[in-house]
Short mmCIF file of N, CA and C in Angstrom, two decimals:
data_model
loop_
_atom_site.label_atom_id
_atom_site.label_comp_id
_atom_site.label_asym_id
_atom_site.label_seq_id
_atom_site.Cartn_x
_atom_site.Cartn_y
_atom_site.Cartn_z
N GLY K 153 94.49 125.77 109.52
CA GLY K 153 93.12 125.40 109.68
C GLY K 153 92.97 124.06 110.33
N THR K 154 91.79 123.53 110.24
CA THR K 154 91.49 122.23 110.84
C THR K 154 92.08 121.11 110.01
N ARG K 155 92.15 119.91 110.59
CA ARG K 155 92.65 118.74 109.86
C ARG K 155 91.79 118.48 108.62
N ALA K 156 90.49 118.61 108.78
CA ALA K 156 89.60 118.37 107.63
C ALA K 156 89.85 119.40 106.54
N GLY K 157 90.06 120.65 106.94
CA GLY K 157 90.35 121.70 105.97
C GLY K 157 91.67 121.47 105.26
N GLN K 158 92.68 121.03 106.03
CA GLN K 158 93.98 120.73 105.43
C GLN K 158 93.88 119.57 104.46
N ALA K 159 93.10 118.56 104.84
CA ALA K 159 92.92 117.40 103.97
C ALA K 159 92.26 117.82 102.66
N GLU K 160 91.25 118.68 102.77
CA GLU K 160 90.56 119.14 101.56
C GLU K 160 91.48 119.97 100.68
N GLN K 161 92.32 120.81 101.29
CA GLN K 161 93.30 121.59 100.52
C GLN K 161 94.27 120.68 99.80
N PHE K 162 94.73 119.62 100.48
CA PHE K 162 95.65 118.66 99.86
C PHE K 162 94.99 117.99 98.67
N ARG K 163 93.76 117.52 98.86
CA ARG K 163 93.05 116.84 97.77
C ARG K 163 92.87 117.76 96.57
N THR K 164 92.51 118.99 96.83
CA THR K 164 92.30 119.95 95.75
C THR K 164 93.60 120.27 95.03
N ALA K 165 94.65 120.52 95.80
CA ALA K 165 95.95 120.89 95.21
C ALA K 165 96.54 119.75 94.39
N HIS K 166 96.33 118.52 94.83
CA HIS K 166 96.94 117.37 94.16
C HIS K 166 95.97 116.57 93.31
N GLY K 167 94.74 117.04 93.19
CA GLY K 167 93.78 116.34 92.34
C GLY K 167 93.40 114.98 92.86
N VAL K 168 93.41 114.81 94.17
CA VAL K 168 93.11 113.51 94.77
C VAL K 168 91.73 113.58 95.42
N GLY K 169 90.86 112.66 95.04
CA GLY K 169 89.53 112.61 95.62
C GLY K 169 89.48 111.71 96.83
N ARG K 170 88.38 111.74 97.52
CA ARG K 170 88.23 110.94 98.75
C ARG K 170 88.27 109.44 98.46
N ARG K 171 87.92 109.04 97.28
CA ARG K 171 87.87 107.61 96.97
C ARG K 171 89.00 107.18 96.04
N ASP K 172 89.92 108.07 95.77
CA ASP K 172 91.02 107.73 94.88
C ASP K 172 91.97 106.75 95.55
N ARG K 173 92.63 105.98 94.71
CA ARG K 173 93.66 105.06 95.18
C ARG K 173 94.95 105.42 94.48
N LEU K 174 96.05 105.34 95.20
CA LEU K 174 97.36 105.56 94.62
C LEU K 174 98.09 104.23 94.59
N HIS K 175 98.84 104.00 93.51
CA HIS K 175 99.62 102.77 93.38
C HIS K 175 101.09 103.16 93.23
N ALA K 176 101.95 102.59 94.06
CA ALA K 176 103.39 102.81 93.97
C ALA K 176 104.00 101.54 93.38
N ILE K 177 104.83 101.72 92.35
CA ILE K 177 105.44 100.58 91.66
C ILE K 177 106.95 100.67 91.80
N GLU K 178 107.59 99.59 92.22
CA GLU K 178 109.04 99.53 92.33
C GLU K 178 109.56 98.52 91.33
N GLU K 179 110.54 98.92 90.55
CA GLU K 179 111.20 98.03 89.60
C GLU K 179 112.35 97.36 90.35
N VAL K 180 112.44 96.04 90.28
CA VAL K 180 113.47 95.30 91.00
C VAL K 180 114.52 94.79 90.03
N ARG K 181 115.76 95.06 90.38
CA ARG K 181 116.91 94.51 89.63
C ARG K 181 117.75 93.72 90.62
N GLU K 182 118.80 93.10 90.13
CA GLU K 182 119.66 92.33 91.03
C GLU K 182 120.40 93.23 92.01
N GLU K 183 120.84 94.42 91.58
CA GLU K 183 121.60 95.31 92.45
C GLU K 183 120.66 96.25 93.20
N THR K 184 119.75 95.69 93.97
CA THR K 184 118.68 96.49 94.57
C THR K 184 118.96 97.01 95.96
N GLY K 185 120.05 96.71 96.58
CA GLY K 185 120.29 97.10 97.96
C GLY K 185 119.95 98.53 98.30
N THR K 186 120.70 99.48 97.77
CA THR K 186 120.49 100.89 98.08
C THR K 186 119.16 101.39 97.54
N ALA K 187 118.84 101.04 96.30
CA ALA K 187 117.59 101.49 95.69
C ALA K 187 116.39 100.98 96.48
N SER K 188 116.46 99.75 96.94
CA SER K 188 115.36 99.17 97.69
C SER K 188 115.16 99.89 99.02
N ARG K 189 116.26 100.19 99.71
CA ARG K 189 116.16 100.93 100.98
C ARG K 189 115.58 102.32 100.74
N ARG K 190 116.03 102.96 99.65
CA ARG K 190 115.53 104.30 99.33
C ARG K 190 114.03 104.23 99.01
N PHE K 191 113.62 103.23 98.24
CA PHE K 191 112.20 103.07 97.91
C PHE K 191 111.37 102.87 99.16
N HIS K 192 111.84 102.02 100.07
CA HIS K 192 111.07 101.76 101.29
C HIS K 192 110.97 103.00 102.17
N SER K 193 112.01 103.82 102.19
CA SER K 193 111.97 105.08 102.94
C SER K 193 110.93 106.03 102.34
N VAL K 194 110.96 106.16 101.01
CA VAL K 194 109.99 107.02 100.32
C VAL K 194 108.58 106.45 100.52
N LEU K 195 108.46 105.15 100.45
CA LEU K 195 107.16 104.50 100.62
C LEU K 195 106.57 104.76 102.00
N GLN K 196 107.40 104.71 103.03
CA GLN K 196 106.91 104.99 104.39
C GLN K 196 106.37 106.41 104.49
N ARG K 197 107.08 107.37 103.90
CA ARG K 197 106.60 108.76 103.92
C ARG K 197 105.31 108.88 103.13
N ALA K 198 105.25 108.22 101.97
CA ALA K 198 104.04 108.28 101.13
C ALA K 198 102.85 107.66 101.86
N ARG K 199 103.08 106.55 102.55
CA ARG K 199 101.99 105.91 103.31
C ARG K 199 101.47 106.84 104.40
N ALA K 200 102.39 107.50 105.10
CA ALA K 200 101.98 108.42 106.17
C ALA K 200 101.15 109.57 105.59
N MET K 201 101.61 110.14 104.47
CA MET K 201 100.87 111.24 103.84
C MET K 201 99.50 110.77 103.36
N ALA K 202 99.46 109.60 102.73
CA ALA K 202 98.20 109.08 102.21
C ALA K 202 97.23 108.80 103.36
N GLN K 203 97.74 108.22 104.44
CA GLN K 203 96.89 107.91 105.58
C GLN K 203 96.32 109.19 106.19
N GLU K 204 97.14 110.22 106.30
CA GLU K 204 96.66 111.50 106.84
C GLU K 204 95.51 112.06 106.00
N GLN K 205 95.55 111.79 104.70
CA GLN K 205 94.55 112.35 103.79
C GLN K 205 93.45 111.36 103.44
N ASN K 206 93.43 110.21 104.13
CA ASN K 206 92.42 109.17 103.88
C ASN K 206 92.43 108.68 102.44
N VAL K 207 93.61 108.53 101.88
CA VAL K 207 93.77 108.00 100.52
C VAL K 207 94.41 106.62 100.63
N LYS K 208 93.88 105.66 99.90
CA LYS K 208 94.43 104.30 99.92
C LYS K 208 95.68 104.25 99.04
N LEU K 209 96.75 103.68 99.57
CA LEU K 209 98.00 103.51 98.82
C LEU K 209 98.28 102.03 98.68
N HIS K 210 98.42 101.57 97.45
CA HIS K 210 98.73 100.17 97.16
C HIS K 210 100.14 100.12 96.57
N THR K 211 100.90 99.11 96.93
CA THR K 211 102.27 99.00 96.40
C THR K 211 102.39 97.76 95.53
N HIS K 212 103.25 97.86 94.52
CA HIS K 212 103.49 96.77 93.59
C HIS K 212 104.98 96.70 93.30
N VAL K 213 105.51 95.50 93.16
CA VAL K 213 106.91 95.31 92.79
C VAL K 213 106.92 94.54 91.49
N VAL K 214 107.67 95.06 90.50
CA VAL K 214 107.78 94.37 89.22
C VAL K 214 109.22 93.94 89.02
N ALA K 215 109.40 92.74 88.48
CA ALA K 215 110.72 92.22 88.17
C ALA K 215 110.68 91.72 86.74
N GLY K 216 111.61 92.12 85.96
CA GLY K 216 111.62 91.73 84.56
C GLY K 216 111.90 92.93 83.69
N HIS K 217 111.11 93.11 82.66
CA HIS K 217 111.28 94.24 81.75
C HIS K 217 110.49 95.42 82.29
N PRO K 218 111.16 96.48 82.78
CA PRO K 218 110.45 97.56 83.47
C PRO K 218 109.40 98.26 82.62
N VAL K 219 109.70 98.56 81.38
CA VAL K 219 108.73 99.28 80.54
C VAL K 219 107.49 98.43 80.33
N ARG K 220 107.67 97.22 79.88
CA ARG K 220 106.55 96.32 79.63
C ARG K 220 105.74 96.07 80.91
N ASP K 221 106.44 95.83 82.02
CA ASP K 221 105.76 95.51 83.27
C ASP K 221 104.99 96.70 83.84
N ILE K 222 105.59 97.89 83.79
CA ILE K 222 104.91 99.08 84.31
C ILE K 222 103.70 99.42 83.45
N VAL K 223 103.87 99.39 82.14
CA VAL K 223 102.75 99.69 81.23
C VAL K 223 101.65 98.63 81.40
N GLY K 224 102.05 97.38 81.51
CA GLY K 224 101.07 96.30 81.69
C GLY K 224 100.29 96.43 82.99
N LEU K 225 101.00 96.75 84.07
CA LEU K 225 100.33 96.91 85.36
C LEU K 225 99.40 98.11 85.35
N ALA K 226 99.85 99.20 84.74
CA ALA K 226 98.99 100.40 84.64
C ALA K 226 97.72 100.08 83.86
N SER K 227 97.85 99.30 82.80
CA SER K 227 96.69 98.91 82.00
C SER K 227 95.77 97.99 82.80
N GLU K 228 96.36 97.02 83.48
CA GLU K 228 95.59 96.07 84.28
C GLU K 228 94.82 96.79 85.39
N LEU K 229 95.45 97.79 86.01
CA LEU K 229 94.82 98.53 87.11
C LEU K 229 93.87 99.62 86.60
N LYS K 230 93.90 99.85 85.29
CA LYS K 230 93.07 100.90 84.66
C LYS K 230 93.31 102.26 85.32
N VAL K 231 94.60 102.61 85.44
CA VAL K 231 94.94 103.89 86.09
C VAL K 231 94.55 105.05 85.19
N ASP K 232 94.23 106.18 85.82
CA ASP K 232 93.85 107.39 85.10
C ASP K 232 95.06 108.22 84.71
N LEU K 233 96.13 108.13 85.50
CA LEU K 233 97.35 108.90 85.27
C LEU K 233 98.52 108.11 85.80
N LEU K 234 99.56 107.98 85.00
CA LEU K 234 100.77 107.28 85.39
C LEU K 234 101.84 108.34 85.62
N VAL K 235 102.36 108.43 86.84
CA VAL K 235 103.41 109.39 87.18
C VAL K 235 104.69 108.60 87.35
N ILE K 236 105.71 108.94 86.56
CA ILE K 236 106.97 108.21 86.62
C ILE K 236 108.13 109.17 86.84
N GLY K 237 109.16 108.67 87.47
CA GLY K 237 110.38 109.44 87.66
C GLY K 237 111.32 109.18 86.51
N ALA K 238 112.11 110.18 86.17
CA ALA K 238 113.09 110.03 85.09
C ALA K 238 114.43 110.55 85.58
N LYS K 239 115.46 109.78 85.32
CA LYS K 239 116.80 110.29 85.59
C LYS K 239 117.48 110.44 84.25
N GLY K 240 118.18 111.51 84.08
CA GLY K 240 118.78 111.81 82.79
C GLY K 240 119.98 110.94 82.45
N HIS K 241 120.13 110.65 81.19
CA HIS K 241 121.31 109.97 80.66
C HIS K 241 121.99 110.96 79.73
N SER K 242 123.09 110.54 79.18
CA SER K 242 123.80 111.42 78.25
C SER K 242 122.97 111.62 76.99
N ALA K 243 123.24 112.70 76.28
CA ALA K 243 122.52 112.98 75.03
C ALA K 243 122.71 111.85 74.03
N LEU K 244 123.92 111.29 73.96
CA LEU K 244 124.19 110.18 73.04
C LEU K 244 123.34 108.97 73.40
N TYR K 245 123.28 108.64 74.68
CA TYR K 245 122.48 107.50 75.13
C TYR K 245 121.02 107.72 74.75
N GLU K 246 120.52 108.93 75.02
CA GLU K 246 119.12 109.24 74.71
C GLU K 246 118.83 109.08 73.22
N ARG K 247 119.76 109.52 72.37
CA ARG K 247 119.57 109.40 70.91
C ARG K 247 119.62 107.96 70.44
N MET K 248 120.58 107.21 70.98
CA MET K 248 120.79 105.84 70.52
C MET K 248 119.74 104.87 71.09
N ILE K 249 119.47 104.98 72.35
CA ILE K 249 118.63 104.01 73.03
C ILE K 249 117.24 104.56 73.34
N GLY K 250 117.17 105.84 73.66
CA GLY K 250 115.92 106.42 74.14
C GLY K 250 115.82 106.20 75.64
N SER K 251 114.85 106.76 76.25
CA SER K 251 114.71 106.59 77.69
C SER K 251 113.51 105.71 77.99
N ARG K 252 113.53 105.13 79.18
CA ARG K 252 112.37 104.34 79.61
C ARG K 252 111.13 105.22 79.65
N ALA K 253 111.32 106.45 80.12
CA ALA K 253 110.18 107.37 80.20
C ALA K 253 109.57 107.57 78.82
N ASP K 254 110.41 107.76 77.80
CA ASP K 254 109.90 107.92 76.43
C ASP K 254 109.11 106.69 75.99
N ARG K 255 109.66 105.51 76.26
CA ARG K 255 108.98 104.29 75.83
C ARG K 255 107.67 104.09 76.59
N ILE K 256 107.68 104.41 77.88
CA ILE K 256 106.44 104.28 78.66
C ILE K 256 105.39 105.24 78.12
N MET K 257 105.80 106.48 77.81
CA MET K 257 104.85 107.46 77.26
C MET K 257 104.25 106.97 75.95
N GLN K 258 105.06 106.31 75.11
CA GLN K 258 104.58 105.82 73.82
C GLN K 258 103.61 104.65 73.98
N LEU K 259 103.86 103.80 74.96
CA LEU K 259 103.10 102.56 75.08
C LEU K 259 101.91 102.62 76.03
N ALA K 260 101.94 103.51 76.98
CA ALA K 260 100.87 103.56 77.99
C ALA K 260 99.55 103.97 77.36
N GLN K 261 98.47 103.40 77.87
CA GLN K 261 97.13 103.70 77.37
C GLN K 261 96.50 104.87 78.10
N CYS K 262 97.22 105.42 79.09
CA CYS K 262 96.70 106.55 79.87
C CYS K 262 97.71 107.70 79.78
N PRO K 263 97.33 108.88 80.22
CA PRO K 263 98.29 109.99 80.25
C PRO K 263 99.46 109.66 81.18
N VAL K 264 100.65 110.17 80.84
CA VAL K 264 101.85 109.93 81.63
C VAL K 264 102.46 111.27 82.02
N LEU K 265 102.77 111.41 83.31
CA LEU K 265 103.45 112.60 83.82
C LEU K 265 104.85 112.18 84.23
N VAL K 266 105.87 112.78 83.61
CA VAL K 266 107.26 112.45 83.92
C VAL K 266 107.81 113.50 84.86
N VAL K 267 108.35 113.05 85.99
CA VAL K 267 108.92 113.94 87.00
C VAL K 267 110.41 113.71 87.04
N LYS K 268 111.16 114.79 86.93
CA LYS K 268 112.62 114.66 86.94
C LYS K 268 113.16 115.06 88.28
#
């Protein structure tokens, strides 16, 4: 279909409105070389997709305690939905320590969608 029709299909399929804003958050650690390059590559694709659909994309970098900083930023921005990625750890690690995703889900003031 037309570009406008495709944009409307995208918005409907992904629950994105014409005035919605998306926020991308990157957690920074000291060993950021590869992760940072990967994030910037994903960010470029996300910006292109957002621009095609007339959606504003804002980026944020947090350094420090990732759970506290992500939850704090989500609260400060008053986000409606927090979408986070999760990478699996061993069952023992999950039992002993828990996952960041679990802690974010417990502490966030908004709904959290975990993507694996």
